[in-house]
CSV table of N, CA, C and O in Angstrom, one decimal:
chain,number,residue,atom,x,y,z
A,1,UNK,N,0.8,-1.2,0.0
A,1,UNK,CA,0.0,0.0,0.0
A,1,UNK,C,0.9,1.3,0.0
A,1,UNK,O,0.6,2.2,-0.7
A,2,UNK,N,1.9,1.2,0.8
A,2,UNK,CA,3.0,2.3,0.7
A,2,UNK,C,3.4,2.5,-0.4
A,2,UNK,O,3.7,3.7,-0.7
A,3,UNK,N,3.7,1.5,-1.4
A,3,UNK,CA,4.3,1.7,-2.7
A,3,UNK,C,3.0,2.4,-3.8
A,3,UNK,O,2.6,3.4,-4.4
A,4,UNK,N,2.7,1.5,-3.6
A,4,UNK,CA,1.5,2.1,-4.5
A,4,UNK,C,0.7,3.5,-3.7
A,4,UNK,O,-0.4,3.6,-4.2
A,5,UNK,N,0.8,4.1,-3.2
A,5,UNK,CA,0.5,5.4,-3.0
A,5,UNK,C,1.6,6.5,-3.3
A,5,UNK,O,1.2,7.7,-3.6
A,6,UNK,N,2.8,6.3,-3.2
A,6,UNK,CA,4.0,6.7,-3.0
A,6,UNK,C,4.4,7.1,-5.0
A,6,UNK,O,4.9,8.1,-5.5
A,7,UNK,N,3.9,6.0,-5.6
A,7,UNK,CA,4.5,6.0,-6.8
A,7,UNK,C,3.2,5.5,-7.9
A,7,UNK,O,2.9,4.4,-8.4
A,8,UNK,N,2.7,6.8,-8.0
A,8,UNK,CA,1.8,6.9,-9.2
A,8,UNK,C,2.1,6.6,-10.6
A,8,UNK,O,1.0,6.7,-11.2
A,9,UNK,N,2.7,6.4,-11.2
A,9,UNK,CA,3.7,5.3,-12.1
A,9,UNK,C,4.6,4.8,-11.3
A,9,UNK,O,5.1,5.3,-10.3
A,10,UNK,N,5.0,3.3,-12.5
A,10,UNK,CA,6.3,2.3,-11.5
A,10,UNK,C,6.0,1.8,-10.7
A,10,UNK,O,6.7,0.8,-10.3
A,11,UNK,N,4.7,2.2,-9.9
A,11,UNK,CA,4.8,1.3,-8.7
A,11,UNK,C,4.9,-0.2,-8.7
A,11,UNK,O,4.7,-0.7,-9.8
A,12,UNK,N,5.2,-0.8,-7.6
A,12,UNK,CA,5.5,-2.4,-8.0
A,12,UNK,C,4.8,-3.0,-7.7
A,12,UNK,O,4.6,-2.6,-6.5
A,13,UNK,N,4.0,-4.2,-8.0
A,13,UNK,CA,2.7,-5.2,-7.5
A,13,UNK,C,3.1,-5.7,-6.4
A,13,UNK,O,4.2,-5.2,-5.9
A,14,UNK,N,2.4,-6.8,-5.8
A,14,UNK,CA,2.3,-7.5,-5.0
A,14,UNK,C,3.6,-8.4,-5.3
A,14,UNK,O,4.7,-8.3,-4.7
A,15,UNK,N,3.4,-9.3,-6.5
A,15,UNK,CA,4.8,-9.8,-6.9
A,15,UNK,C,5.6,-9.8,-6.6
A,15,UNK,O,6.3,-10.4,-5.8
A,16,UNK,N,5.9,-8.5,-7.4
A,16,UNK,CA,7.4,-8.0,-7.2
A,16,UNK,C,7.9,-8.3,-5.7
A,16,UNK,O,8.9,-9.1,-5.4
A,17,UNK,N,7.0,-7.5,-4.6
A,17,UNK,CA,7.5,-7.9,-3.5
A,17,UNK,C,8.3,-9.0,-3.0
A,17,UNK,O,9.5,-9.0,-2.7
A,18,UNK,N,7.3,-10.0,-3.0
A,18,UNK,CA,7.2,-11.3,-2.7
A,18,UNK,C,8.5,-12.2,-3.2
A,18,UNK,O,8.9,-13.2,-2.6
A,19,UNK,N,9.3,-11.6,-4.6
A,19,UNK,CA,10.0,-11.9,-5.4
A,19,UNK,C,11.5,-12.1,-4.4
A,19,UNK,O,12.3,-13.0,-4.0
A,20,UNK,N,11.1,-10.2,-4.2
A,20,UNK,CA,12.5,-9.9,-3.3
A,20,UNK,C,12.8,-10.7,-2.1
A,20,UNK,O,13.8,-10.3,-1.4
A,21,UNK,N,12.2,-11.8,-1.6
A,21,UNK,CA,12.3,-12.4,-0.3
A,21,UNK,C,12.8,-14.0,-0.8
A,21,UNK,O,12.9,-15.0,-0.2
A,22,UNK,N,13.0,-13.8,-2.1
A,22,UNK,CA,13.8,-15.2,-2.9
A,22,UNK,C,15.3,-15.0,-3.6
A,22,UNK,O,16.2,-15.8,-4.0
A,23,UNK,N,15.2,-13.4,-3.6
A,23,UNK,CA,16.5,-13.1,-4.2
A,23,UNK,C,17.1,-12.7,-3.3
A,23,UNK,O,16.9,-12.0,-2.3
A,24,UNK,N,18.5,-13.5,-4.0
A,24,UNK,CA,19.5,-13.4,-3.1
A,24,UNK,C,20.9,-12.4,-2.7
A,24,UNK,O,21.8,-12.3,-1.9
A,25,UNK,N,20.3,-11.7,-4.1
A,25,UNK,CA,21.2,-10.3,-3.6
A,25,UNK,C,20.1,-8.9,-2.9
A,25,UNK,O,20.5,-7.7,-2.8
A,26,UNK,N,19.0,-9.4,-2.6
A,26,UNK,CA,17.8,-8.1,-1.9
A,26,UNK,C,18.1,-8.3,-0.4
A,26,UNK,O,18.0,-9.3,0.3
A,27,UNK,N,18.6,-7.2,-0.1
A,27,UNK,CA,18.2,-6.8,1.6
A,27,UNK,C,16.8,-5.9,1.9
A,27,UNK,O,16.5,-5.0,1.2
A,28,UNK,N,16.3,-6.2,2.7
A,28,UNK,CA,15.1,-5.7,3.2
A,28,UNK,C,15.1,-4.6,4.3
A,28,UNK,O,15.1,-5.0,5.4
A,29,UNK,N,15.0,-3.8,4.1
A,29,UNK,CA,14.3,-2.8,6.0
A,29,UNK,C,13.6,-2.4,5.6
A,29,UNK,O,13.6,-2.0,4.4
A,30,UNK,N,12.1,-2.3,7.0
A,30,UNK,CA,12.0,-2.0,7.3
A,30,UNK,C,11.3,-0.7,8.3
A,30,UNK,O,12.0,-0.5,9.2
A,31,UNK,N,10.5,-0.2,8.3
A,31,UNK,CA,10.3,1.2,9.5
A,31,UNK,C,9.0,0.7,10.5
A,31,UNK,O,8.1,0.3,9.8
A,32,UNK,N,8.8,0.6,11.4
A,32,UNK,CA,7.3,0.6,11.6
A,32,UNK,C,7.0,1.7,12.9
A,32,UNK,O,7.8,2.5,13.5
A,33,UNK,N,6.1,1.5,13.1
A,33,UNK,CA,5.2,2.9,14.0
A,33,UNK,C,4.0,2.2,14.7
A,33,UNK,O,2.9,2.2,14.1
A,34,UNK,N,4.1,1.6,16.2
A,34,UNK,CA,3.0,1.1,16.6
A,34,UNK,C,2.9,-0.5,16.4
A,34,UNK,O,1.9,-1.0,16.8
A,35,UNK,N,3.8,-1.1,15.7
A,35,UNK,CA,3.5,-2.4,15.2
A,35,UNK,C,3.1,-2.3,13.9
A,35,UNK,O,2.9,-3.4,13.4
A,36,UNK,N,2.8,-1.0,12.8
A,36,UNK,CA,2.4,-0.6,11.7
A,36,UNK,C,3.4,-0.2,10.9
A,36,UNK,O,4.0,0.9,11.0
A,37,UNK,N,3.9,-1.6,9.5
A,37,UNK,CA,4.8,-0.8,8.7
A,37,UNK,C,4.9,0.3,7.5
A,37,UNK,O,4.6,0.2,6.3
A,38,UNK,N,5.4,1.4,8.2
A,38,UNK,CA,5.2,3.0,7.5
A,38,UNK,C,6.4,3.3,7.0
A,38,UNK,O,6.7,4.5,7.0
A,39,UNK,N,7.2,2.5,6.7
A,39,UNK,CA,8.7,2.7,5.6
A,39,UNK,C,9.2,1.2,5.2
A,39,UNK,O,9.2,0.2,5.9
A,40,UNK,N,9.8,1.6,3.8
A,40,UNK,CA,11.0,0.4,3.6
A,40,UNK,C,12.0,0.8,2.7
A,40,UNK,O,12.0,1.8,2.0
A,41,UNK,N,12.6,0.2,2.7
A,41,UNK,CA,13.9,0.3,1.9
A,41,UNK,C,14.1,-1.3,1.7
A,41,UNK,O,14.1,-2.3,2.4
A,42,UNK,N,14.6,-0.9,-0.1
A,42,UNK,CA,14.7,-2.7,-0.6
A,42,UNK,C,15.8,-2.2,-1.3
A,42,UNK,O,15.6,-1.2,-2.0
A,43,UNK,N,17.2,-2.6,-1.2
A,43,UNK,CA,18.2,-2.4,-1.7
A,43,UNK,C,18.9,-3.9,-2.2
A,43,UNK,O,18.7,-4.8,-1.5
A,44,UNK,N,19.8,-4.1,-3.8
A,44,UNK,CA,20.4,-4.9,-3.9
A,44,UNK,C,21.7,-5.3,-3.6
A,44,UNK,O,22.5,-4.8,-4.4
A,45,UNK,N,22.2,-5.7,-3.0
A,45,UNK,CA,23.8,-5.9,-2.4
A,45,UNK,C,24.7,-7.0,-3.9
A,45,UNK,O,24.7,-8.3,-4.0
A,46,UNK,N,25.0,-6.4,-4.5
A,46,UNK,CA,26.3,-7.5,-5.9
A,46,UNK,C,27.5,-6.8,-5.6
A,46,UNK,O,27.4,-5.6,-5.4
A,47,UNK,N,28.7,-7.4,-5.6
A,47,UNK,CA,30.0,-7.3,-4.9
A,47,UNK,C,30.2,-6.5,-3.8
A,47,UNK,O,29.9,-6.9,-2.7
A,48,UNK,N,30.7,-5.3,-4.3
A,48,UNK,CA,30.8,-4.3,-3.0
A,48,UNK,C,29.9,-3.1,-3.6
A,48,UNK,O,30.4,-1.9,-3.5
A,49,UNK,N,28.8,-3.3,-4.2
A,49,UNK,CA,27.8,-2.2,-4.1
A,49,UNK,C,26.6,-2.5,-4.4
A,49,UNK,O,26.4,-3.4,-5.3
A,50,UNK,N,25.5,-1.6,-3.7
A,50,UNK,CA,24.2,-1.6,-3.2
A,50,UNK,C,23.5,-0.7,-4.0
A,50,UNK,O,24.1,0.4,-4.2
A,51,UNK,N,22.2,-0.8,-4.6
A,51,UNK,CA,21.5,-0.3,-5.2
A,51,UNK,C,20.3,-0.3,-4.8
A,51,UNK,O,19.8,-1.3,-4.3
A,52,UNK,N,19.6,0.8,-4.9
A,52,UNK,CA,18.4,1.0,-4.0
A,52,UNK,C,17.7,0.7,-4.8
A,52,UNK,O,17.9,1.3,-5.8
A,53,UNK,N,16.5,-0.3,-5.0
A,53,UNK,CA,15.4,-0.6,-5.6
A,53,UNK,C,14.5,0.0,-5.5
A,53,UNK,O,14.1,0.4,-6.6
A,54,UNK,N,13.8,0.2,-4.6
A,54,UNK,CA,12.6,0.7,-3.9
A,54,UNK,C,12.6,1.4,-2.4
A,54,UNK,O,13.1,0.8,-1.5
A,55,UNK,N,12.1,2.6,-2.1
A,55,UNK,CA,12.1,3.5,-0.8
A,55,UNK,C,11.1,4.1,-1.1
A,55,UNK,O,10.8,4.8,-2.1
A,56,UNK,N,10.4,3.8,0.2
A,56,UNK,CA,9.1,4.6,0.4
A,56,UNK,C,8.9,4.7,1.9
A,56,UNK,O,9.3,3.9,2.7
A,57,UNK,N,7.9,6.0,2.0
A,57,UNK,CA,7.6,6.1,3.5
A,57,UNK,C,6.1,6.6,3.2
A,57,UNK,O,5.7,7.2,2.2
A,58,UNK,N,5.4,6.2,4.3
A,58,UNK,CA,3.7,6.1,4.8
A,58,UNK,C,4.0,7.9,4.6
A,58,UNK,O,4.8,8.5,5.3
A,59,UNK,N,3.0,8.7,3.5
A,59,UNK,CA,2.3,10.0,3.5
A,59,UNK,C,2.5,10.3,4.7
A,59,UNK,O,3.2,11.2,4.9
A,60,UNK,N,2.1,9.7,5.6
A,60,UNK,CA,1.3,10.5,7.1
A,60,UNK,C,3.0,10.7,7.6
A,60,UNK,O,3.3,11.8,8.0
A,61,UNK,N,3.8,9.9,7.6
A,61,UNK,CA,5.2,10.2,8.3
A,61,UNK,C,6.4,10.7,7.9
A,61,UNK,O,7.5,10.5,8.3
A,62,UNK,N,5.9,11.5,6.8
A,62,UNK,CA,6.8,12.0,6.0
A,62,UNK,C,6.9,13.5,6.8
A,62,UNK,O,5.9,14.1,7.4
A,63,UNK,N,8.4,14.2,6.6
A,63,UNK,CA,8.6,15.6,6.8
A,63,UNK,C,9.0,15.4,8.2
A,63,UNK,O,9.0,16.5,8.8
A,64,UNK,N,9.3,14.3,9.0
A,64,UNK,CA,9.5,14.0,10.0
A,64,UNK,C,11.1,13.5,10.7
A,64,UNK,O,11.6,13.4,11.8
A,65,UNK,N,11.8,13.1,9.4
A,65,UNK,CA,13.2,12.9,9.4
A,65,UNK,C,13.2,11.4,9.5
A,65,UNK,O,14.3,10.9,9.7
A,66,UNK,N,12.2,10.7,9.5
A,66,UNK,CA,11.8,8.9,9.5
A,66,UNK,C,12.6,8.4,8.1
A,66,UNK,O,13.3,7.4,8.0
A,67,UNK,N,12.2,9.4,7.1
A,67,UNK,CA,13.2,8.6,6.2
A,67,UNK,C,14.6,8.7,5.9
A,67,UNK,O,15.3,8.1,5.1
A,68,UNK,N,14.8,9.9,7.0
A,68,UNK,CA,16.1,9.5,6.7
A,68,UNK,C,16.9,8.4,7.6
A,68,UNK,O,17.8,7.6,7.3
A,69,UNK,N,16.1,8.7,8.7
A,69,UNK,CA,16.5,7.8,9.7
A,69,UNK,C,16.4,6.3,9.1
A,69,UNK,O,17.2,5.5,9.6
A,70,UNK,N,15.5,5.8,8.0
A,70,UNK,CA,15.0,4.7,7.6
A,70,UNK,C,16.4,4.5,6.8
A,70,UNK,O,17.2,3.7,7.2
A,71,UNK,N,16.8,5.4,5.7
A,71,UNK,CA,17.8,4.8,4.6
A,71,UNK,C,19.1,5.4,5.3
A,71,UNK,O,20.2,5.1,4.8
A,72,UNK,N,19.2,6.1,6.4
A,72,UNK,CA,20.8,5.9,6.8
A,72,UNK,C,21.0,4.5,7.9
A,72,UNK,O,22.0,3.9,8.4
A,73,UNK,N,19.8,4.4,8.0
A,73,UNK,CA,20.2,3.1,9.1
A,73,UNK,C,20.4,1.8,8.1
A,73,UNK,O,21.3,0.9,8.3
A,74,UNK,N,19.6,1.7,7.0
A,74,UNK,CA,19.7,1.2,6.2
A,74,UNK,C,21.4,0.7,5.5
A,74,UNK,O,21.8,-0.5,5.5
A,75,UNK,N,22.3,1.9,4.7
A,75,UNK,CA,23.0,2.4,4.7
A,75,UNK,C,24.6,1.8,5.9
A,75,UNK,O,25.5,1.1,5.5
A,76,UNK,N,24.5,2.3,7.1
A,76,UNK,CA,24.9,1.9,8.0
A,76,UNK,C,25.2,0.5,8.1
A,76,UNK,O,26.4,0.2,7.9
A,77,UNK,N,24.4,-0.4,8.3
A,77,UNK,CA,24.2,-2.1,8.5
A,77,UNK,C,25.0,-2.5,6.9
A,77,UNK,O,25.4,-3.7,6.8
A,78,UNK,N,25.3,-1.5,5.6
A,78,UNK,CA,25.9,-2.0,5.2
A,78,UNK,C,27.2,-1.4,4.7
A,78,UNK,O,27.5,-1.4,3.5
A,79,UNK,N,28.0,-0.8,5.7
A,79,UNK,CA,29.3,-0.3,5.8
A,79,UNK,C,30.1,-1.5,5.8
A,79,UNK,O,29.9,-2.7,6.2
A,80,UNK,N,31.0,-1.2,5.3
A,80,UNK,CA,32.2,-2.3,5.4
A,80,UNK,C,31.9,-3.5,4.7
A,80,UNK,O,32.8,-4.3,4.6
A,81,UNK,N,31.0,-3.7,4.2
A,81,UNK,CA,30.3,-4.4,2.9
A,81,UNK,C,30.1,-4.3,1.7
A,81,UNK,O,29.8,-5.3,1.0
A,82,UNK,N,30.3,-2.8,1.3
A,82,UNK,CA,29.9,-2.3,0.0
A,82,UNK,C,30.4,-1.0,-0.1
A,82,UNK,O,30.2,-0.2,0.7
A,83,UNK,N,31.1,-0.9,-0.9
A,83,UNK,CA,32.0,0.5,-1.5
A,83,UNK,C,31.0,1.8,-1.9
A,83,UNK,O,31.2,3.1,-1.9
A,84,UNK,N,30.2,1.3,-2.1
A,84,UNK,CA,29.2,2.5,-3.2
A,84,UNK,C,27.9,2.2,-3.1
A,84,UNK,O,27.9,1.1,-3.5
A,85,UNK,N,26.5,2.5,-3.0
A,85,UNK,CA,25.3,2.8,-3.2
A,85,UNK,C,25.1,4.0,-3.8
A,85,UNK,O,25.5,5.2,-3.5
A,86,UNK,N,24.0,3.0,-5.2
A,86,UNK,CA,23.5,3.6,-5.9
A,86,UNK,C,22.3,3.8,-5.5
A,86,UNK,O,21.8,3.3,-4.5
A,87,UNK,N,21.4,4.8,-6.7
A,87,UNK,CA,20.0,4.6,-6.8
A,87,UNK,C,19.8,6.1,-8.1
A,87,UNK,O,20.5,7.1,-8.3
A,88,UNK,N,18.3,5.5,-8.7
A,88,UNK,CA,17.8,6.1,-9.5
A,88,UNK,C,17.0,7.3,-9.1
A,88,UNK,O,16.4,6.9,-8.1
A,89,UNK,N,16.7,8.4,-9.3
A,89,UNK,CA,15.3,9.6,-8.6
A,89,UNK,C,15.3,10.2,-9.8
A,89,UNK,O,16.1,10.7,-10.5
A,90,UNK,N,13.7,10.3,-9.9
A,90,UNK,CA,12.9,11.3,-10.8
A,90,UNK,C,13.6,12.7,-10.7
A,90,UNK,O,13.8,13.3,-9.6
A,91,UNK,N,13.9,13.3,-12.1
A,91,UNK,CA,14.4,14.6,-12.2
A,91,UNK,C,13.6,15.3,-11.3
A,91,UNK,O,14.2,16.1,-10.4
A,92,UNK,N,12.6,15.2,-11.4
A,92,UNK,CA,11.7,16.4,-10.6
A,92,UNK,C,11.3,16.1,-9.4
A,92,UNK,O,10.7,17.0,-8.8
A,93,UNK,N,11.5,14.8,-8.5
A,93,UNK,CA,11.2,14.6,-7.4
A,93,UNK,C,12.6,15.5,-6.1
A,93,UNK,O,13.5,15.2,-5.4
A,94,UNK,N,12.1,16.6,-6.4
A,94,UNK,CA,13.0,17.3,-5.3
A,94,UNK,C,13.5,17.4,-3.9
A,94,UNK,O,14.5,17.9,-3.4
A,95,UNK,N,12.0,16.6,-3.1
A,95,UNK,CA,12.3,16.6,-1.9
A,95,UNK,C,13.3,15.2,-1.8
A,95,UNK,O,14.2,14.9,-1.0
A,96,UNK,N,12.9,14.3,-2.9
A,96,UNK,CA,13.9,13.0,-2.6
A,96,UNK,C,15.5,12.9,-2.6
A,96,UNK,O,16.3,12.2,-2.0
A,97,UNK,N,15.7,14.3,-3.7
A,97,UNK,CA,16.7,14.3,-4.7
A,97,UNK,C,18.0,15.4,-3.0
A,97,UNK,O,19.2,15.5,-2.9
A,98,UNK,N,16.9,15.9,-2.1
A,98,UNK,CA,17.4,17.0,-1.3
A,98,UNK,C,18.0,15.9,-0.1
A,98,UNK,O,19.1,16.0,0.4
A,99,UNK,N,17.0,14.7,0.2
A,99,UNK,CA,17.5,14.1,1.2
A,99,UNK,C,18.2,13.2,0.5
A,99,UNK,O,18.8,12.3,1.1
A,100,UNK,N,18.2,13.1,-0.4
A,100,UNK,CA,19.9,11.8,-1.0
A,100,UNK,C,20.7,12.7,-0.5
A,100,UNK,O,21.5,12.3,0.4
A,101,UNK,N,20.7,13.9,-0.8
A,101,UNK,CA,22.2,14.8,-1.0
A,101,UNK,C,22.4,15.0,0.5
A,101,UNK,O,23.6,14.9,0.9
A,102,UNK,N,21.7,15.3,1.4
A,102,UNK,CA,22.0,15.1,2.4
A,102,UNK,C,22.1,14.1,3.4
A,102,UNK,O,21.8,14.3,4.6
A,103,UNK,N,22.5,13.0,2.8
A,103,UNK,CA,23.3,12.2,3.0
A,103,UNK,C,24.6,11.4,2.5
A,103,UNK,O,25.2,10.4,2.6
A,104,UNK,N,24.7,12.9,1.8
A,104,UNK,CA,25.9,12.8,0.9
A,104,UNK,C,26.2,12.2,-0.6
A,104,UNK,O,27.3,12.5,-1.1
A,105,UNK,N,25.1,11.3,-1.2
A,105,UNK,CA,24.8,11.4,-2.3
A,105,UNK,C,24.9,12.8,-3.4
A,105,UNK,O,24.4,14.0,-3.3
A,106,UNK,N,25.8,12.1,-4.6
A,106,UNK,CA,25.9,13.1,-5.7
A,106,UNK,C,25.4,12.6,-7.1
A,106,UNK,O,25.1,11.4,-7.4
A,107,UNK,N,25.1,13.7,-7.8
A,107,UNK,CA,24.6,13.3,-9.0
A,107,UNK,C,25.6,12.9,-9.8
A,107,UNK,O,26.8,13.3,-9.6
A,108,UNK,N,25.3,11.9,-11.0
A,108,UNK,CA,26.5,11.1,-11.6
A,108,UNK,C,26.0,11.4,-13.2
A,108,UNK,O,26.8,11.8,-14.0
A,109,UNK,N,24.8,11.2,-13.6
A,109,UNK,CA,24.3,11.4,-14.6
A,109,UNK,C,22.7,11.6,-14.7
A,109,UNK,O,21.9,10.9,-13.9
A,110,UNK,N,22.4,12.2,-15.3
A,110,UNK,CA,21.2,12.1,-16.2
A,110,UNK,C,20.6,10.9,-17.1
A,110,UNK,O,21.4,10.7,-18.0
A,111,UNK,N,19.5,10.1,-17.1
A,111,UNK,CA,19.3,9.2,-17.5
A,111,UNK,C,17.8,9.5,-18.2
A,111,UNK,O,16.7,9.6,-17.6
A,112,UNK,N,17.8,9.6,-19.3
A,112,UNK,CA,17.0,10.0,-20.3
A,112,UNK,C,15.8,8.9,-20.7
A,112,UNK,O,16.1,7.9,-21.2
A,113,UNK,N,14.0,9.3,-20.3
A,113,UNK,CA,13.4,8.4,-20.5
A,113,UNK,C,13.5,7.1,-19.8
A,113,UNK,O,13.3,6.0,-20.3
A,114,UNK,N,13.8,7.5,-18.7
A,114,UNK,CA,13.8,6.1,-17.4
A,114,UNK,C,12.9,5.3,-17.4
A,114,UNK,O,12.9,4.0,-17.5
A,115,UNK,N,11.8,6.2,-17.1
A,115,UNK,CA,10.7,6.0,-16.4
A,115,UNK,C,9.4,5.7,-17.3
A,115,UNK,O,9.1,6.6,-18.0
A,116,UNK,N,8.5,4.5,-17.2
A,116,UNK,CA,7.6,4.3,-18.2
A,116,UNK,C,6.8,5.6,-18.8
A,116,UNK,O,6.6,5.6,-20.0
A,117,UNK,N,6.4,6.8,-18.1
A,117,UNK,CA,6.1,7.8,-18.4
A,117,UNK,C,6.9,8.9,-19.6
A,117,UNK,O,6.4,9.8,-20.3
A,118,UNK,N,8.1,8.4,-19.5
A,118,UNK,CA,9.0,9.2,-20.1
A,118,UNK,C,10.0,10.6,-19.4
A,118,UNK,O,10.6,11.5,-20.1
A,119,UNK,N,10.0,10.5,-18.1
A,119,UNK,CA,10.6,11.1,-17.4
A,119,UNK,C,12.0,10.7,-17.2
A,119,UNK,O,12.4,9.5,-17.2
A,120,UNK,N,12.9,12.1,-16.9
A,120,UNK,CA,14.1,11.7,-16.8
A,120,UNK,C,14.9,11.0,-15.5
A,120,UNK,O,15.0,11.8,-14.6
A,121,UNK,N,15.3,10.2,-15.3
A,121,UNK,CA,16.0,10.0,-13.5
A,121,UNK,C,17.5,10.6,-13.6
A,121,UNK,O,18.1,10.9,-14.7
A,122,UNK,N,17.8,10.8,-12.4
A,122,UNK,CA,19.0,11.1,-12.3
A,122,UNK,C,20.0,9.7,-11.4
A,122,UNK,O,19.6,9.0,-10.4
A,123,UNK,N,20.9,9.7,-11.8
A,123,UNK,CA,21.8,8.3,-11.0
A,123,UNK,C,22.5,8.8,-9.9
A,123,UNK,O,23.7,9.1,-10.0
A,124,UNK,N,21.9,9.0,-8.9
A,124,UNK,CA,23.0,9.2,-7.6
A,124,UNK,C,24.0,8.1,-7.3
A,124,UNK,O,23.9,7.0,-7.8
A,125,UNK,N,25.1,8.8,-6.3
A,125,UNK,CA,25.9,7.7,-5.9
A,125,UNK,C,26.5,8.3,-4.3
A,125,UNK,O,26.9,9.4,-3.9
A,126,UNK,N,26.2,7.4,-3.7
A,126,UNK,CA,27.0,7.7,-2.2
A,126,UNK,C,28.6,6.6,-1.8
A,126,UNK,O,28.4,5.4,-1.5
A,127,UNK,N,29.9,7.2,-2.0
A,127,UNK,CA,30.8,6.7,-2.0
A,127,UNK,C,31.1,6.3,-0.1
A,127,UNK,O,31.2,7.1,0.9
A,128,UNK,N,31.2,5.0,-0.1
A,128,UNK,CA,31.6,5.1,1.0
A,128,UNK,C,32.8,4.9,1.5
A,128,UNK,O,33.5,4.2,0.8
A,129,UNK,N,33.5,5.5,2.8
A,129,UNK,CA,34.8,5.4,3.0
A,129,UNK,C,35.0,4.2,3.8
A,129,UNK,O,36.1,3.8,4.1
């Protein structure tokens, strides 16, 4: 339900989900609130770097600092594991594009017609030391 509110195109089915809990390069977190899960983060771990698949947080808990707290904890758990995380963000999704960077994520490129819509993404990258 989080995904699918979150992402008015792209969103991912039920499937997909269900997928990620067979593949063996998907790590999973997590957020919850009350016993209620209101964030995740689905990242792929191949050699020493991690690619963010899917992040989303519950409407209602957003502007609250939950997501950041969700993808640096995320992030964290895999230090010393992976050199670099990646991930894709809509040109125009600004508030997403403000909290990558503040977490130290940089833009790498422009990626032209990403998105089934025909929107452009941009490739962040967070180098880790």
């Amino acid at each position: 339900e989080i995904n699918r509110r979150s992402f008015t195109t792209d969103a991912w089915g039920i499937h997909s989900f269900e997928k990620e809990f067979e593949n063996r390069f998907s790590e999973r977190f997590v957020l919850e609130s009350d016993g209620k899960v209101v964030g995740y983060v689905i990242l792929w771990v191949v050699g020493d770097e991690a690619t963010v698949m899917s992040f989303a947080l519950d409407e209602d808990f957003r502007g609250k600092g939950l997501g950041r707290f969700l993808l640096s904890s995320a992030i964290r758990e895999l230090r010393g594991r992976v050199r670099r995380v990646i991930l894709d963000v809509r040109k125009t999704n600004v508030r997403a594009i403000n909290l990558y960077r503040s977490l130290g994520f940089r833009v790498v490129r422009e990626r032209e017609g990403y998105y089934s819509d025909g929107e452009n993404a941009l490739l962040m990258e967070l180098e880790l030391p």
